[in-house]
């Protein structure tokens, strides 16, 4: 009796990978460059095998022809690493600098609104950490209309975020008073409390498109911009700048910085944390006057 032939692995040529890379950059603006080559080819191969497709050509036909298949592949290629209070210094800056400044600037506003955007919120740990800090630090919070907008391109991550249920280990470094105030204990983890959950509006959004988000007091975009080309990053930063109120803040991840930008962000250093502020009108006018008088 002849032995069963070994199943042949699907063919995934370099040219297929290149086409998939181009497709993802065109549709979702995500750049899968050489630094993530291994991650990329392994994930695509896994997808191909799971779908039992014979080769990369079939995979391309499938993802080009169906947005469901495309999104399923995209989900595999996204990095969703995140955690509660990921960089504690950032939340200290929110508490000690950003919120007090917004409070002072808007003291006579009616209604008094506070709008913060977590752009690339992944599974929700970031917007919930923002909500917890705001609840803790904003004076006379009941006099404010607070909205935290949390967006991501990954529908799977958003579903997790909206559910607001996390395993115990996710909260292990959180202050016990925060856990008690904002979560209910369940058999297998913790569930975010409704009053904290209600502060956040979750929405599916591709940052490469130009969605209207209204004016904001603060934008968190941590560990997301690194996935875009230089040109795309500039376009997105321009939109962030335009969406910020004068005096509004912009927060990046720990190892990310802004440089060589055509728009004017002020850099504010607090301990080992750097955040950025859009100048308030008077400061902007002064800066322009200086430029004009130098012409
Ligand atoms: C590494 S996580 C960062 C999560 C969180 N901001 C943090 O720092 O902990 C990057 C997130 O950006 C999202 N993302 C990537 N490309 C995106 C795009 N074009 N539009 C919106 N979100 C995107 C991913 O789905 C992922 O959830």
mmCIF file with all atom_site columns, C-alpha atoms in Angstrom, residues 116-266:
data_model
loop_
_atom_site.group_PDB
_atom_site.id
_atom_site.type_symbol
_atom_site.label_atom_id
_atom_site.label_alt_id
_atom_site.label_comp_id
_atom_site.label_asym_id
_atom_site.label_entity_id
_atom_site.label_seq_id
_atom_site.pdbx_PDB_ins_code
_atom_site.Cartn_x
_atom_site.Cartn_y
_atom_site.Cartn_z
_atom_site.occupancy
_atom_site.B_iso_or_equiv
_atom_site.pdbx_formal_charge
_atom_site.auth_seq_id
_atom_site.auth_comp_id
_atom_site.auth_asym_id
_atom_site.auth_atom_id
_atom_site.pdbx_PDB_model_num
ATOM 1   C CA . UNK A 1 116 ? -11.069 63.839 24.849 1.00 0.00 ? 116 UNK A CA 1
ATOM 2   C CA . UNK A 1 117 ? -10.270 61.470 21.963 1.00 0.00 ? 117 UNK A CA 1
ATOM 3   C CA . UNK A 1 118 ? -8.457  58.176 22.335 1.00 0.00 ? 118 UNK A CA 1
ATOM 4   C CA . UNK A 1 119 ? -7.456  57.567 18.688 1.00 0.00 ? 119 UNK A CA 1
ATOM 5   C CA . UNK A 1 120 ? -6.405  53.927 18.275 1.00 0.00 ? 120 UNK A CA 1
ATOM 6   C CA . UNK A 1 121 ? -7.978  52.807 21.561 1.00 0.00 ? 121 UNK A CA 1
ATOM 7   C CA . UNK A 1 122 ? -7.466  49.066 20.988 1.00 0.00 ? 122 UNK A CA 1
ATOM 8   C CA . UNK A 1 123 ? -9.341  46.961 23.579 1.00 0.00 ? 123 UNK A CA 1
ATOM 9   C CA . UNK A 1 124 ? -10.329 49.928 25.757 1.00 0.00 ? 124 UNK A CA 1
ATOM 10  C CA . UNK A 1 125 ? -7.719  50.063 28.513 1.00 0.00 ? 125 UNK A CA 1
ATOM 11  C CA . UNK A 1 126 ? -6.590  53.540 27.375 1.00 0.00 ? 126 UNK A CA 1
ATOM 12  C CA . UNK A 1 127 ? -10.008 55.288 27.266 1.00 0.00 ? 127 UNK A CA 1
ATOM 13  C CA . UNK A 1 128 ? -11.022 53.645 30.565 1.00 0.00 ? 128 UNK A CA 1
ATOM 14  C CA . UNK A 1 129 ? -7.782  54.893 32.164 1.00 0.00 ? 129 UNK A CA 1
ATOM 15  C CA . UNK A 1 130 ? -8.637  58.383 30.851 1.00 0.00 ? 130 UNK A CA 1
ATOM 16  C CA . UNK A 1 131 ? -12.188 58.143 32.239 1.00 0.00 ? 131 UNK A CA 1
ATOM 17  C CA . UNK A 1 132 ? -10.905 57.020 35.640 1.00 0.00 ? 132 UNK A CA 1
ATOM 18  C CA . UNK A 1 133 ? -8.395  59.903 35.778 1.00 0.00 ? 133 UNK A CA 1
ATOM 19  C CA . UNK A 1 134 ? -11.036 62.454 34.743 1.00 0.00 ? 134 UNK A CA 1
ATOM 20  C CA . UNK A 1 135 ? -13.497 61.186 37.354 1.00 0.00 ? 135 UNK A CA 1
ATOM 21  C CA . UNK A 1 136 ? -10.783 61.361 39.982 1.00 0.00 ? 136 UNK A CA 1
ATOM 22  C CA . UNK A 1 137 ? -9.364  64.764 39.116 1.00 0.00 ? 137 UNK A CA 1
ATOM 23  C CA . UNK A 1 138 ? -11.936 67.034 37.521 1.00 0.00 ? 138 UNK A CA 1
ATOM 24  C CA . UNK A 1 139 ? -13.288 69.452 40.096 1.00 0.00 ? 139 UNK A CA 1
ATOM 25  C CA . UNK A 1 140 ? -17.098 69.810 40.142 1.00 0.00 ? 140 UNK A CA 1
ATOM 26  C CA . UNK A 1 141 ? -17.324 67.078 37.493 1.00 0.00 ? 141 UNK A CA 1
ATOM 27  C CA . UNK A 1 142 ? -21.134 67.213 37.644 1.00 0.00 ? 142 UNK A CA 1
ATOM 28  C CA . UNK A 1 143 ? -21.011 70.734 36.143 1.00 0.00 ? 143 UNK A CA 1
ATOM 29  C CA . UNK A 1 144 ? -19.280 69.401 33.016 1.00 0.00 ? 144 UNK A CA 1
ATOM 30  C CA . UNK A 1 145 ? -20.514 67.653 29.906 1.00 0.00 ? 145 UNK A CA 1
ATOM 31  C CA . UNK A 1 146 ? -17.820 65.029 29.501 1.00 0.00 ? 146 UNK A CA 1
ATOM 32  C CA . UNK A 1 147 ? -17.278 62.921 26.404 1.00 0.00 ? 147 UNK A CA 1
ATOM 33  C CA . UNK A 1 148 ? -14.444 60.521 25.752 1.00 0.00 ? 148 UNK A CA 1
ATOM 34  C CA . UNK A 1 149 ? -14.429 59.405 22.141 1.00 0.00 ? 149 UNK A CA 1
ATOM 35  C CA . UNK A 1 150 ? -12.608 56.101 21.620 1.00 0.00 ? 150 UNK A CA 1
ATOM 36  C CA . UNK A 1 151 ? -11.970 54.875 18.077 1.00 0.00 ? 151 UNK A CA 1
ATOM 37  C CA . UNK A 1 152 ? -10.132 52.054 16.362 1.00 0.00 ? 152 UNK A CA 1
ATOM 38  C CA . UNK A 1 153 ? -9.973  50.352 12.973 1.00 0.00 ? 153 UNK A CA 1
ATOM 39  C CA . UNK A 1 154 ? -10.314 46.919 14.576 1.00 0.00 ? 154 UNK A CA 1
ATOM 40  C CA . UNK A 1 155 ? -13.932 45.875 15.138 1.00 0.00 ? 155 UNK A CA 1
ATOM 41  C CA . UNK A 1 156 ? -12.792 42.943 17.252 1.00 0.00 ? 156 UNK A CA 1
ATOM 42  C CA . UNK A 1 157 ? -10.830 45.215 19.601 1.00 0.00 ? 157 UNK A CA 1
ATOM 43  C CA . UNK A 1 158 ? -13.802 47.592 19.817 1.00 0.00 ? 158 UNK A CA 1
ATOM 44  C CA . UNK A 1 159 ? -16.178 44.761 20.743 1.00 0.00 ? 159 UNK A CA 1
ATOM 45  C CA . UNK A 1 160 ? -13.861 43.840 23.585 1.00 0.00 ? 160 UNK A CA 1
ATOM 46  C CA . UNK A 1 161 ? -13.603 47.500 24.643 1.00 0.00 ? 161 UNK A CA 1
ATOM 47  C CA . UNK A 1 162 ? -17.365 47.991 24.630 1.00 0.00 ? 162 UNK A CA 1
ATOM 48  C CA . UNK A 1 163 ? -17.897 44.843 26.679 1.00 0.00 ? 163 UNK A CA 1
ATOM 49  C CA . UNK A 1 164 ? -15.515 46.271 29.286 1.00 0.00 ? 164 UNK A CA 1
ATOM 50  C CA . UNK A 1 165 ? -14.667 42.939 30.852 1.00 0.00 ? 165 UNK A CA 1
ATOM 51  C CA . UNK A 1 166 ? -11.029 42.197 31.690 1.00 0.00 ? 166 UNK A CA 1
ATOM 52  C CA . UNK A 1 167 ? -9.145  39.307 33.273 1.00 0.00 ? 167 UNK A CA 1
ATOM 53  C CA . UNK A 1 168 ? -7.793  39.837 36.793 1.00 0.00 ? 168 UNK A CA 1
ATOM 54  C CA . UNK A 1 169 ? -4.176  40.090 35.648 1.00 0.00 ? 169 UNK A CA 1
ATOM 55  C CA . UNK A 1 170 ? -5.019  43.163 33.474 1.00 0.00 ? 170 UNK A CA 1
ATOM 56  C CA . UNK A 1 171 ? -5.790  45.123 36.614 1.00 0.00 ? 171 UNK A CA 1
ATOM 57  C CA . UNK A 1 172 ? -2.963  43.842 38.783 1.00 0.00 ? 172 UNK A CA 1
ATOM 58  C CA . UNK A 1 173 ? -0.971  47.106 38.764 1.00 0.00 ? 173 UNK A CA 1
ATOM 59  C CA . UNK A 1 174 ? -3.969  49.400 39.122 1.00 0.00 ? 174 UNK A CA 1
ATOM 60  C CA . UNK A 1 175 ? -4.496  51.250 42.383 1.00 0.00 ? 175 UNK A CA 1
ATOM 61  C CA . UNK A 1 176 ? -6.995  49.270 44.515 1.00 0.00 ? 176 UNK A CA 1
ATOM 62  C CA . UNK A 1 177 ? -9.127  52.405 45.024 1.00 0.00 ? 177 UNK A CA 1
ATOM 63  C CA . UNK A 1 178 ? -9.520  52.688 41.222 1.00 0.00 ? 178 UNK A CA 1
ATOM 64  C CA . UNK A 1 179 ? -10.478 49.032 40.928 1.00 0.00 ? 179 UNK A CA 1
ATOM 65  C CA . UNK A 1 180 ? -13.057 49.386 43.718 1.00 0.00 ? 180 UNK A CA 1
ATOM 66  C CA . UNK A 1 181 ? -14.555 52.582 42.349 1.00 0.00 ? 181 UNK A CA 1
ATOM 67  C CA . UNK A 1 182 ? -14.725 51.659 38.665 1.00 0.00 ? 182 UNK A CA 1
ATOM 68  C CA . UNK A 1 183 ? -15.063 47.867 38.391 1.00 0.00 ? 183 UNK A CA 1
ATOM 69  C CA . UNK A 1 184 ? -17.310 45.104 39.666 1.00 0.00 ? 184 UNK A CA 1
ATOM 70  C CA . UNK A 1 185 ? -15.686 41.807 40.408 1.00 0.00 ? 185 UNK A CA 1
ATOM 71  C CA . UNK A 1 186 ? -16.944 38.810 38.377 1.00 0.00 ? 186 UNK A CA 1
ATOM 72  C CA . UNK A 1 187 ? -16.110 35.076 38.573 1.00 0.00 ? 187 UNK A CA 1
ATOM 73  C CA . UNK A 1 188 ? -13.243 35.406 36.120 1.00 0.00 ? 188 UNK A CA 1
ATOM 74  C CA . UNK A 1 189 ? -12.259 39.051 36.166 1.00 0.00 ? 189 UNK A CA 1
ATOM 75  C CA . UNK A 1 190 ? -13.587 42.572 36.406 1.00 0.00 ? 190 UNK A CA 1
ATOM 76  C CA . UNK A 1 191 ? -16.421 44.391 34.682 1.00 0.00 ? 191 UNK A CA 1
ATOM 77  C CA . UNK A 1 192 ? -16.256 48.152 34.175 1.00 0.00 ? 192 UNK A CA 1
ATOM 78  C CA . UNK A 1 193 ? -19.091 49.921 36.023 1.00 0.00 ? 193 UNK A CA 1
ATOM 79  C CA . UNK A 1 194 ? -21.868 51.472 33.945 1.00 0.00 ? 194 UNK A CA 1
ATOM 80  C CA . UNK A 1 195 ? -21.265 55.030 35.133 1.00 0.00 ? 195 UNK A CA 1
ATOM 81  C CA . UNK A 1 196 ? -17.634 54.870 33.921 1.00 0.00 ? 196 UNK A CA 1
ATOM 82  C CA . UNK A 1 197 ? -18.600 53.049 30.717 1.00 0.00 ? 197 UNK A CA 1
ATOM 83  C CA . UNK A 1 198 ? -21.183 55.748 29.918 1.00 0.00 ? 198 UNK A CA 1
ATOM 84  C CA . UNK A 1 199 ? -18.479 58.431 29.734 1.00 0.00 ? 199 UNK A CA 1
ATOM 85  C CA . UNK A 1 200 ? -17.097 56.797 26.574 1.00 0.00 ? 200 UNK A CA 1
ATOM 86  C CA . UNK A 1 201 ? -18.448 56.675 23.011 1.00 0.00 ? 201 UNK A CA 1
ATOM 87  C CA . UNK A 1 202 ? -16.793 53.887 21.036 1.00 0.00 ? 202 UNK A CA 1
ATOM 88  C CA . UNK A 1 203 ? -16.706 54.100 17.238 1.00 0.00 ? 203 UNK A CA 1
ATOM 89  C CA . UNK A 1 204 ? -15.123 52.269 14.338 1.00 0.00 ? 204 UNK A CA 1
ATOM 90  C CA . UNK A 1 205 ? -12.819 54.656 12.500 1.00 0.00 ? 205 UNK A CA 1
ATOM 91  C CA . UNK A 1 206 ? -9.918  54.466 10.096 1.00 0.00 ? 206 UNK A CA 1
ATOM 92  C CA . UNK A 1 207 ? -7.569  57.322 10.960 1.00 0.00 ? 207 UNK A CA 1
ATOM 93  C CA . UNK A 1 208 ? -6.449  57.514 7.347  1.00 0.00 ? 208 UNK A CA 1
ATOM 94  C CA . UNK A 1 209 ? -9.904  58.679 6.307  1.00 0.00 ? 209 UNK A CA 1
ATOM 95  C CA . UNK A 1 210 ? -11.015 62.146 7.308  1.00 0.00 ? 210 UNK A CA 1
ATOM 96  C CA . UNK A 1 211 ? -13.890 61.641 9.719  1.00 0.00 ? 211 UNK A CA 1
ATOM 97  C CA . UNK A 1 212 ? -15.448 64.668 11.404 1.00 0.00 ? 212 UNK A CA 1
ATOM 98  C CA . UNK A 1 213 ? -14.944 64.464 15.141 1.00 0.00 ? 213 UNK A CA 1
ATOM 99  C CA . UNK A 1 214 ? -15.719 68.027 16.235 1.00 0.00 ? 214 UNK A CA 1
ATOM 100 C CA . UNK A 1 215 ? -13.526 70.118 18.500 1.00 0.00 ? 215 UNK A CA 1
ATOM 101 C CA . UNK A 1 216 ? -11.488 68.453 21.213 1.00 0.00 ? 216 UNK A CA 1
ATOM 102 C CA . UNK A 1 217 ? -9.629  69.489 24.353 1.00 0.00 ? 217 UNK A CA 1
ATOM 103 C CA . UNK A 1 218 ? -7.187  66.638 24.199 1.00 0.00 ? 218 UNK A CA 1
ATOM 104 C CA . UNK A 1 219 ? -6.182  63.881 21.776 1.00 0.00 ? 219 UNK A CA 1
ATOM 105 C CA . UNK A 1 220 ? -4.377  60.727 22.862 1.00 0.00 ? 220 UNK A CA 1
ATOM 106 C CA . UNK A 1 221 ? -2.771  58.933 19.930 1.00 0.00 ? 221 UNK A CA 1
ATOM 107 C CA . UNK A 1 222 ? -0.316  56.607 21.583 1.00 0.00 ? 222 UNK A CA 1
ATOM 108 C CA . UNK A 1 223 ? 1.617   53.944 19.690 1.00 0.00 ? 223 UNK A CA 1
ATOM 109 C CA . UNK A 1 224 ? -0.426  54.274 16.502 1.00 0.00 ? 224 UNK A CA 1
ATOM 110 C CA . UNK A 1 225 ? 1.317   56.772 14.203 1.00 0.00 ? 225 UNK A CA 1
ATOM 111 C CA . UNK A 1 226 ? 4.284   54.435 13.779 1.00 0.00 ? 226 UNK A CA 1
ATOM 112 C CA . UNK A 1 227 ? 2.108   52.279 11.496 1.00 0.00 ? 227 UNK A CA 1
ATOM 113 C CA . UNK A 1 228 ? 1.769   54.987 8.852  1.00 0.00 ? 228 UNK A CA 1
ATOM 114 C CA . UNK A 1 229 ? 4.036   56.357 6.142  1.00 0.00 ? 229 UNK A CA 1
ATOM 115 C CA . UNK A 1 230 ? 5.632   59.760 6.756  1.00 0.00 ? 230 UNK A CA 1
ATOM 116 C CA . UNK A 1 231 ? 3.211   61.425 4.348  1.00 0.00 ? 231 UNK A CA 1
ATOM 117 C CA . UNK A 1 232 ? 0.126   59.839 5.940  1.00 0.00 ? 232 UNK A CA 1
ATOM 118 C CA . UNK A 1 233 ? 1.394   60.643 9.431  1.00 0.00 ? 233 UNK A CA 1
ATOM 119 C CA . UNK A 1 234 ? 1.619   64.321 8.477  1.00 0.00 ? 234 UNK A CA 1
ATOM 120 C CA . UNK A 1 235 ? -1.922  64.334 7.067  1.00 0.00 ? 235 UNK A CA 1
ATOM 121 C CA . UNK A 1 236 ? -3.266  62.751 10.253 1.00 0.00 ? 236 UNK A CA 1
ATOM 122 C CA . UNK A 1 237 ? -1.325  65.160 12.474 1.00 0.00 ? 237 UNK A CA 1
ATOM 123 C CA . UNK A 1 238 ? -2.695  68.107 10.470 1.00 0.00 ? 238 UNK A CA 1
ATOM 124 C CA . UNK A 1 239 ? -6.236  66.841 11.127 1.00 0.00 ? 239 UNK A CA 1
ATOM 125 C CA . UNK A 1 240 ? -5.513  66.363 14.809 1.00 0.00 ? 240 UNK A CA 1
ATOM 126 C CA . UNK A 1 241 ? -4.156  69.897 14.980 1.00 0.00 ? 241 UNK A CA 1
ATOM 127 C CA . UNK A 1 242 ? -7.241  71.351 13.275 1.00 0.00 ? 242 UNK A CA 1
ATOM 128 C CA . UNK A 1 243 ? -9.577  69.387 15.568 1.00 0.00 ? 243 UNK A CA 1
ATOM 129 C CA . UNK A 1 244 ? -7.927  70.648 18.751 1.00 0.00 ? 244 UNK A CA 1
ATOM 130 C CA . UNK A 1 245 ? -9.263  73.707 20.540 1.00 0.00 ? 245 UNK A CA 1
ATOM 131 C CA . UNK A 1 246 ? -6.670  76.466 20.940 1.00 0.00 ? 246 UNK A CA 1
ATOM 132 C CA . UNK A 1 247 ? -4.810  75.430 24.090 1.00 0.00 ? 247 UNK A CA 1
ATOM 133 C CA . UNK A 1 248 ? -5.792  71.794 23.485 1.00 0.00 ? 248 UNK A CA 1
ATOM 134 C CA . UNK A 1 249 ? -3.303  69.005 24.188 1.00 0.00 ? 249 UNK A CA 1
ATOM 135 C CA . UNK A 1 250 ? -1.883  66.178 22.107 1.00 0.00 ? 250 UNK A CA 1
ATOM 136 C CA . UNK A 1 251 ? -0.416  63.084 23.739 1.00 0.00 ? 251 UNK A CA 1
ATOM 137 C CA . UNK A 1 252 ? 1.861   60.516 22.090 1.00 0.00 ? 252 UNK A CA 1
ATOM 138 C CA . UNK A 1 253 ? 3.344   57.232 23.335 1.00 0.00 ? 253 UNK A CA 1
ATOM 139 C CA . UNK A 1 254 ? 6.424   57.128 25.534 1.00 0.00 ? 254 UNK A CA 1
ATOM 140 C CA . UNK A 1 255 ? 9.060   56.776 22.805 1.00 0.00 ? 255 UNK A CA 1
ATOM 141 C CA . UNK A 1 256 ? 7.312   58.929 20.185 1.00 0.00 ? 256 UNK A CA 1
ATOM 142 C CA . UNK A 1 257 ? 8.078   62.593 19.464 1.00 0.00 ? 257 UNK A CA 1
ATOM 143 C CA . UNK A 1 258 ? 6.936   65.265 17.028 1.00 0.00 ? 258 UNK A CA 1
ATOM 144 C CA . UNK A 1 259 ? 9.538   66.935 14.862 1.00 0.00 ? 259 UNK A CA 1
ATOM 145 C CA . UNK A 1 260 ? 9.745   68.926 11.613 1.00 0.00 ? 260 UNK A CA 1
ATOM 146 C CA . UNK A 1 261 ? 6.042   69.677 11.509 1.00 0.00 ? 261 UNK A CA 1
ATOM 147 C CA . UNK A 1 262 ? 4.550   72.493 9.457  1.00 0.00 ? 262 UNK A CA 1
ATOM 148 C CA . UNK A 1 263 ? 2.053   73.224 12.265 1.00 0.00 ? 263 UNK A CA 1
ATOM 149 C CA . UNK A 1 264 ? 2.910   74.831 15.535 1.00 0.00 ? 264 UNK A CA 1
ATOM 150 C CA . UNK A 1 265 ? 2.729   72.589 18.596 1.00 0.00 ? 265 UNK A CA 1
ATOM 151 C CA . UNK A 1 266 ? 4.341   73.707 21.850 1.00 0.00 ? 266 UNK A CA 1
#
